[in-house]
Amino acid sequence: AIQLTQSPSSLSASVGDRVTITCRASQGIASALAWYQQKPGQAPKVLISDASTLESGVPSRFSGSGYGTDFTLTISSLQPEDFATYYCQQFDDNVLTFGGGTKVAIK
Amino acid sequence: QVQLVESGGGVVQRGGSLRLSCAASGFAFSTYAMQWVRQGPGKGLQWVAFISFEGSNKFYEQSVEGRFTISRDNSKNTLYLQMNSLRPDDTAIYYCADNLIRGPGTPVTVSS
């Protein structure tokens, strides 16, 4: 199965900060990557699919980039409601795999 | 708009069985492969099972192989997961997915 290595596993940031999370695949997956946001007690919410396509209703401060093996999720100006755990996921293979998650906490 | 709604979860004793369902709408269900994914308490997301669009190909995560069966009814736009011989480490929220998780999930608790 394709492995996804997500970093960092956690970070502390302040409101207004620019935040970048990376996801590296163990083999090329073209653009078959999604990013999720998950808050405690809630289901994961898709933010970005196909590496860079913003889902309907997701604020434009979220953006995704990358192709092949290296991907990035960027939050341009962190807002209070963005404190959550973020996961990457590949869907290039029949076996879906996920990154280990990045917990974004308040500094 | 794609909608996936899981149901059928609950509390069951070790060794028991449950059948999960996933009602799909908003897309051509019969043309899409489908999957089940789970998330244990305080843990990350784990793929569980895959089924091809017509149901002929199925794959399972090693720990559920032989205990879980994935199936689908394309006439009802519904995906299923039959779970037998349940163990406490199967306790999780279960999500269905086409390529992406889009539903609320259904919780499964296996007591020892």
JSON list of N, CA and C in Angstrom, two decimals, chain B residues 21-68:
[
{"chain": "B", "resi": 21, "resn": "SER", "atom": "N", "xyz": [-24.75, -0.24, 6.80]},
{"chain": "B", "resi": 21, "resn": "SER", "atom": "CA", "xyz": [-25.24, 0.18, 5.49]},
{"chain": "B", "resi": 21, "resn": "SER", "atom": "C", "xyz": [-24.76, 1.57, 5.18]},
{"chain": "B", "resi": 22, "resn": "CYS", "atom": "N", "xyz": [-24.67, 1.87, 3.91]},
{"chain": "B", "resi": 22, "resn": "CYS", "atom": "CA", "xyz": [-24.30, 3.21, 3.45]},
{"chain": "B", "resi": 22, "resn": "CYS", "atom": "C", "xyz": [-25.20, 3.55, 2.27]},
{"chain": "B", "resi": 23, "resn": "ALA", "atom": "N", "xyz": [-26.06, 4.52, 2.48]},
{"chain": "B", "resi": 23, "resn": "ALA", "atom": "CA", "xyz": [-26.97, 4.97, 1.42]},
{"chain": "B", "resi": 23, "resn": "ALA", "atom": "C", "xyz": [-26.30, 6.08, 0.62]},
{"chain": "B", "resi": 24, "resn": "ALA", "atom": "N", "xyz": [-26.21, 5.88, -0.68]},
{"chain": "B", "resi": 24, "resn": "ALA", "atom": "CA", "xyz": [-25.52, 6.83, -1.56]},
{"chain": "B", "resi": 24, "resn": "ALA", "atom": "C", "xyz": [-26.51, 7.57, -2.44]},
{"chain": "B", "resi": 25, "resn": "SER", "atom": "N", "xyz": [-26.23, 8.83, -2.69]},
{"chain": "B", "resi": 25, "resn": "SER", "atom": "CA", "xyz": [-27.05, 9.61, -3.60]},
{"chain": "B", "resi": 25, "resn": "SER", "atom": "C", "xyz": [-26.22, 10.73, -4.20]},
{"chain": "B", "resi": 26, "resn": "GLY", "atom": "N", "xyz": [-26.72, 11.30, -5.31]},
{"chain": "B", "resi": 26, "resn": "GLY", "atom": "CA", "xyz": [-26.05, 12.44, -5.91]},
{"chain": "B", "resi": 26, "resn": "GLY", "atom": "C", "xyz": [-24.97, 12.09, -6.91]},
{"chain": "B", "resi": 27, "resn": "PHE", "atom": "N", "xyz": [-24.78, 10.81, -7.17]},
{"chain": "B", "resi": 27, "resn": "PHE", "atom": "CA", "xyz": [-23.79, 10.41, -8.17]},
{"chain": "B", "resi": 27, "resn": "PHE", "atom": "C", "xyz": [-24.17, 9.03, -8.70]},
{"chain": "B", "resi": 28, "resn": "ALA", "atom": "N", "xyz": [-23.50, 8.60, -9.76]},
{"chain": "B", "resi": 28, "resn": "ALA", "atom": "CA", "xyz": [-23.81, 7.32, -10.40]},
{"chain": "B", "resi": 28, "resn": "ALA", "atom": "C", "xyz": [-23.15, 6.18, -9.62]},
{"chain": "B", "resi": 29, "resn": "PHE", "atom": "N", "xyz": [-23.81, 5.80, -8.54]},
{"chain": "B", "resi": 29, "resn": "PHE", "atom": "CA", "xyz": [-23.26, 4.83, -7.59]},
{"chain": "B", "resi": 29, "resn": "PHE", "atom": "C", "xyz": [-22.76, 3.56, -8.30]},
{"chain": "B", "resi": 30, "resn": "SER", "atom": "N", "xyz": [-23.52, 3.06, -9.24]},
{"chain": "B", "resi": 30, "resn": "SER", "atom": "CA", "xyz": [-23.20, 1.76, -9.86]},
{"chain": "B", "resi": 30, "resn": "SER", "atom": "C", "xyz": [-21.93, 1.80, -10.70]},
{"chain": "B", "resi": 31, "resn": "THR", "atom": "N", "xyz": [-21.39, 2.99, -10.94]},
{"chain": "B", "resi": 31, "resn": "THR", "atom": "CA", "xyz": [-20.17, 3.11, -11.75]},
{"chain": "B", "resi": 31, "resn": "THR", "atom": "C", "xyz": [-18.93, 3.39, -10.90]},
{"chain": "B", "resi": 32, "resn": "TYR", "atom": "N", "xyz": [-19.09, 3.43, -9.58]},
{"chain": "B", "resi": 32, "resn": "TYR", "atom": "CA", "xyz": [-17.99, 3.77, -8.69]},
{"chain": "B", "resi": 32, "resn": "TYR", "atom": "C", "xyz": [-17.60, 2.61, -7.79]},
{"chain": "B", "resi": 33, "resn": "ALA", "atom": "N", "xyz": [-16.29, 2.37, -7.66]},
{"chain": "B", "resi": 33, "resn": "ALA", "atom": "CA", "xyz": [-15.81, 1.52, -6.58]},
{"chain": "B", "resi": 33, "resn": "ALA", "atom": "C", "xyz": [-16.11, 2.20, -5.25]},
{"chain": "B", "resi": 34, "resn": "MET", "atom": "N", "xyz": [-16.26, 1.41, -4.20]},
{"chain": "B", "resi": 34, "resn": "MET", "atom": "CA", "xyz": [-16.58, 1.96, -2.88]},
{"chain": "B", "resi": 34, "resn": "MET", "atom": "C", "xyz": [-15.69, 1.32, -1.83]},
{"chain": "B", "resi": 35, "resn": "GLN", "atom": "N", "xyz": [-15.60, 1.99, -0.70]},
{"chain": "B", "resi": 35, "resn": "GLN", "atom": "CA", "xyz": [-14.70, 1.54, 0.36]},
{"chain": "B", "resi": 35, "resn": "GLN", "atom": "C", "xyz": [-15.35, 1.77, 1.72]},
{"chain": "B", "resi": 36, "resn": "TRP", "atom": "N", "xyz": [-14.83, 1.08, 2.72]},
{"chain": "B", "resi": 36, "resn": "TRP", "atom": "CA", "xyz": [-15.11, 1.37, 4.12]},
{"chain": "B", "resi": 36, "resn": "TRP", "atom": "C", "xyz": [-13.80, 1.78, 4.80]},
{"chain": "B", "resi": 37, "resn": "VAL", "atom": "N", "xyz": [-13.91, 2.77, 5.66]},
{"chain": "B", "resi": 37, "resn": "VAL", "atom": "CA", "xyz": [-12.79, 3.31, 6.43]},
{"chain": "B", "resi": 37, "resn": "VAL", "atom": "C", "xyz": [-13.25, 3.41, 7.88]},
{"chain": "B", "resi": 38, "resn": "ARG", "atom": "N", "xyz": [-12.35, 3.26, 8.84]},
{"chain": "B", "resi": 38, "resn": "ARG", "atom": "CA", "xyz": [-12.74, 3.39, 10.24]},
{"chain": "B", "resi": 38, "resn": "ARG", "atom": "C", "xyz": [-11.74, 4.24, 11.01]},
{"chain": "B", "resi": 39, "resn": "GLN", "atom": "N", "xyz": [-12.20, 4.73, 12.14]},
{"chain": "B", "resi": 39, "resn": "GLN", "atom": "CA", "xyz": [-11.37, 5.54, 13.02]},
{"chain": "B", "resi": 39, "resn": "GLN", "atom": "C", "xyz": [-11.63, 5.13, 14.45]},
{"chain": "B", "resi": 40, "resn": "GLY", "atom": "N", "xyz": [-10.66, 4.48, 15.07]},
{"chain": "B", "resi": 40, "resn": "GLY", "atom": "CA", "xyz": [-10.79, 4.10, 16.47]},
{"chain": "B", "resi": 40, "resn": "GLY", "atom": "C", "xyz": [-10.69, 5.31, 17.37]},
{"chain": "B", "resi": 41, "resn": "PRO", "atom": "N", "xyz": [-11.10, 5.15, 18.63]},
{"chain": "B", "resi": 41, "resn": "PRO", "atom": "CA", "xyz": [-11.09, 6.28, 19.56]},
{"chain": "B", "resi": 41, "resn": "PRO", "atom": "C", "xyz": [-9.69, 6.86, 19.73]},
{"chain": "B", "resi": 42, "resn": "GLY", "atom": "N", "xyz": [-9.54, 8.14, 19.45]},
{"chain": "B", "resi": 42, "resn": "GLY", "atom": "CA", "xyz": [-8.26, 8.82, 19.59]},
{"chain": "B", "resi": 42, "resn": "GLY", "atom": "C", "xyz": [-7.23, 8.42, 18.55]},
{"chain": "B", "resi": 43, "resn": "LYS", "atom": "N", "xyz": [-7.66, 7.74, 17.51]},
{"chain": "B", "resi": 43, "resn": "LYS", "atom": "CA", "xyz": [-6.71, 7.24, 16.51]},
{"chain": "B", "resi": 43, "resn": "LYS", "atom": "C", "xyz": [-6.92, 7.90, 15.15]},
{"chain": "B", "resi": 44, "resn": "GLY", "atom": "N", "xyz": [-6.05, 7.56, 14.22]},
{"chain": "B", "resi": 44, "resn": "GLY", "atom": "CA", "xyz": [-6.17, 8.07, 12.85]},
{"chain": "B", "resi": 44, "resn": "GLY", "atom": "C", "xyz": [-7.14, 7.24, 12.03]},
{"chain": "B", "resi": 45, "resn": "LEU", "atom": "N", "xyz": [-7.15, 7.52, 10.74]},
{"chain": "B", "resi": 45, "resn": "LEU", "atom": "CA", "xyz": [-8.09, 6.88, 9.82]},
{"chain": "B", "resi": 45, "resn": "LEU", "atom": "C", "xyz": [-7.45, 5.65, 9.20]},
{"chain": "B", "resi": 46, "resn": "GLN", "atom": "N", "xyz": [-8.23, 4.56, 9.11]},
{"chain": "B", "resi": 46, "resn": "GLN", "atom": "CA", "xyz": [-7.72, 3.28, 8.63]},
{"chain": "B", "resi": 46, "resn": "GLN", "atom": "C", "xyz": [-8.66, 2.71, 7.58]},
{"chain": "B", "resi": 47, "resn": "TRP", "atom": "N", "xyz": [-8.12, 2.38, 6.42]},
{"chain": "B", "resi": 47, "resn": "TRP", "atom": "CA", "xyz": [-8.90, 1.71, 5.38]},
{"chain": "B", "resi": 47, "resn": "TRP", "atom": "C", "xyz": [-9.28, 0.31, 5.85]},
{"chain": "B", "resi": 48, "resn": "VAL", "atom": "N", "xyz": [-10.50, -0.14, 5.50]},
{"chain": "B", "resi": 48, "resn": "VAL", "atom": "CA", "xyz": [-11.00, -1.44, 5.95]},
{"chain": "B", "resi": 48, "resn": "VAL", "atom": "C", "xyz": [-11.26, -2.39, 4.78]},
{"chain": "B", "resi": 49, "resn": "ALA", "atom": "N", "xyz": [-11.97, -1.89, 3.75]},
{"chain": "B", "resi": 49, "resn": "ALA", "atom": "CA", "xyz": [-12.37, -2.80, 2.68]},
{"chain": "B", "resi": 49, "resn": "ALA", "atom": "C", "xyz": [-12.68, -2.02, 1.41]},
{"chain": "B", "resi": 50, "resn": "PHE", "atom": "N", "xyz": [-12.54, -2.72, 0.27]},
{"chain": "B", "resi": 50, "resn": "PHE", "atom": "CA", "xyz": [-12.78, -2.17, -1.07]},
{"chain": "B", "resi": 50, "resn": "PHE", "atom": "C", "xyz": [-13.68, -3.11, -1.84]},
{"chain": "B", "resi": 51, "resn": "ILE", "atom": "N", "xyz": [-14.57, -2.52, -2.66]},
{"chain": "B", "resi": 51, "resn": "ILE", "atom": "CA", "xyz": [-15.37, -3.31, -3.59]},
{"chain": "B", "resi": 51, "resn": "ILE", "atom": "C", "xyz": [-15.42, -2.59, -4.92]},
{"chain": "B", "resi": 52, "resn": "SER", "atom": "N", "xyz": [-15.25, -3.32, -6.01]},
{"chain": "B", "resi": 52, "resn": "SER", "atom": "CA", "xyz": [-15.29, -2.72, -7.33]},
{"chain": "B", "resi": 52, "resn": "SER", "atom": "C", "xyz": [-16.71, -2.30, -7.69]},
{"chain": "B", "resi": 53, "resn": "PHE", "atom": "N", "xyz": [-16.86, -1.56, -8.79]},
{"chain": "B", "resi": 53, "resn": "PHE", "atom": "CA", "xyz": [-18.15, -0.96, -9.10]},
{"chain": "B", "resi": 53, "resn": "PHE", "atom": "C", "xyz": [-19.24, -2.00, -9.31]},
{"chain": "B", "resi": 54, "resn": "GLU", "atom": "N", "xyz": [-18.87, -3.16, -9.87]},
{"chain": "B", "resi": 54, "resn": "GLU", "atom": "CA", "xyz": [-19.88, -4.18, -10.14]},
{"chain": "B", "resi": 54, "resn": "GLU", "atom": "C", "xyz": [-19.90, -5.28, -9.07]},
{"chain": "B", "resi": 55, "resn": "GLY", "atom": "N", "xyz": [-18.98, -5.18, -8.11]},
{"chain": "B", "resi": 55, "resn": "GLY", "atom": "CA", "xyz": [-18.98, -6.09, -6.97]},
{"chain": "B", "resi": 55, "resn": "GLY", "atom": "C", "xyz": [-18.13, -7.33, -7.12]},
{"chain": "B", "resi": 56, "resn": "SER", "atom": "N", "xyz": [-17.41, -7.46, -8.20]},
{"chain": "B", "resi": 56, "resn": "SER", "atom": "CA", "xyz": [-16.69, -8.72, -8.43]},
{"chain": "B", "resi": 56, "resn": "SER", "atom": "C", "xyz": [-15.32, -8.76, -7.74]},
{"chain": "B", "resi": 57, "resn": "ASN", "atom": "N", "xyz": [-14.74, -7.61, -7.48]},
{"chain": "B", "resi": 57, "resn": "ASN", "atom": "CA", "xyz": [-13.44, -7.55, -6.82]},
{"chain": "B", "resi": 57, "resn": "ASN", "atom": "C", "xyz": [-13.59, -6.95, -5.43]},
{"chain": "B", "resi": 58, "resn": "LYS", "atom": "N", "xyz": [-13.00, -7.63, -4.45]},
{"chain": "B", "resi": 58, "resn": "LYS", "atom": "CA", "xyz": [-13.08, -7.18, -3.06]},
{"chain": "B", "resi": 58, "resn": "LYS", "atom": "C", "xyz": [-11.71, -7.36, -2.40]},
{"chain": "B", "resi": 59, "resn": "PHE", "atom": "N", "xyz": [-11.32, -6.39, -1.60]},
{"chain": "B", "resi": 59, "resn": "PHE", "atom": "CA", "xyz": [-10.06, -6.46, -0.85]},
{"chain": "B", "resi": 59, "resn": "PHE", "atom": "C", "xyz": [-10.33, -6.03, 0.58]},
{"chain": "B", "resi": 60, "resn": "TYR", "atom": "N", "xyz": [-9.52, -6.58, 1.52]},
{"chain": "B", "resi": 60, "resn": "TYR", "atom": "CA", "xyz": [-9.74, -6.30, 2.94]},
{"chain": "B", "resi": 60, "resn": "TYR", "atom": "C", "xyz": [-8.42, -5.99, 3.64]},
{"chain": "B", "resi": 61, "resn": "GLU", "atom": "N", "xyz": [-8.53, -5.16, 4.65]},
{"chain": "B", "resi": 61, "resn": "GLU", "atom": "CA", "xyz": [-7.41, -4.94, 5.56]},
{"chain": "B", "resi": 61, "resn": "GLU", "atom": "C", "xyz": [-7.15, -6.24, 6.28]},
{"chain": "B", "resi": 62, "resn": "GLN", "atom": "N", "xyz": [-5.89, -6.52, 6.54]},
{"chain": "B", "resi": 62, "resn": "GLN", "atom": "CA", "xyz": [-5.51, -7.85, 7.03]},
{"chain": "B", "resi": 62, "resn": "GLN", "atom": "C", "xyz": [-6.23, -8.25, 8.31]},
{"chain": "B", "resi": 63, "resn": "SER", "atom": "N", "xyz": [-6.44, -7.32, 9.23]},
{"chain": "B", "resi": 63, "resn": "SER", "atom": "CA", "xyz": [-7.02, -7.67, 10.52]},
{"chain": "B", "resi": 63, "resn": "SER", "atom": "C", "xyz": [-8.51, -8.02, 10.45]},
{"chain": "B", "resi": 64, "resn": "VAL", "atom": "N", "xyz": [-9.17, -7.69, 9.34]},
{"chain": "B", "resi": 64, "resn": "VAL", "atom": "CA", "xyz": [-10.60, -7.99, 9.21]},
{"chain": "B", "resi": 64, "resn": "VAL", "atom": "C", "xyz": [-10.86, -9.10, 8.19]},
{"chain": "B", "resi": 65, "resn": "GLU", "atom": "N", "xyz": [-9.83, -9.50, 7.46]},
{"chain": "B", "resi": 65, "resn": "GLU", "atom": "CA", "xyz": [-9.97, -10.56, 6.45]},
{"chain": "B", "resi": 65, "resn": "GLU", "atom": "C", "xyz": [-10.56, -11.82, 7.09]},
{"chain": "B", "resi": 66, "resn": "GLY", "atom": "N", "xyz": [-11.61, -12.35, 6.46]},
{"chain": "B", "resi": 66, "resn": "GLY", "atom": "CA", "xyz": [-12.25, -13.56, 6.98]},
{"chain": "B", "resi": 66, "resn": "GLY", "atom": "C", "xyz": [-13.35, -13.30, 7.99]},
{"chain": "B", "resi": 67, "resn": "ARG", "atom": "N", "xyz": [-13.42, -12.08, 8.52]},
{"chain": "B", "resi": 67, "resn": "ARG", "atom": "CA", "xyz": [-14.47, -11.72, 9.49]},
{"chain": "B", "resi": 67, "resn": "ARG", "atom": "C", "xyz": [-15.48, -10.73, 8.91]},
{"chain": "B", "resi": 68, "resn": "PHE", "atom": "N", "xyz": [-15.01, -9.83, 8.06]},
{"chain": "B", "resi": 68, "resn": "PHE", "atom": "CA", "xyz": [-15.85, -8.80, 7.46]},
{"chain": "B", "resi": 68, "resn": "PHE", "atom": "C", "xyz": [-16.11, -9.14, 6.00]}
]
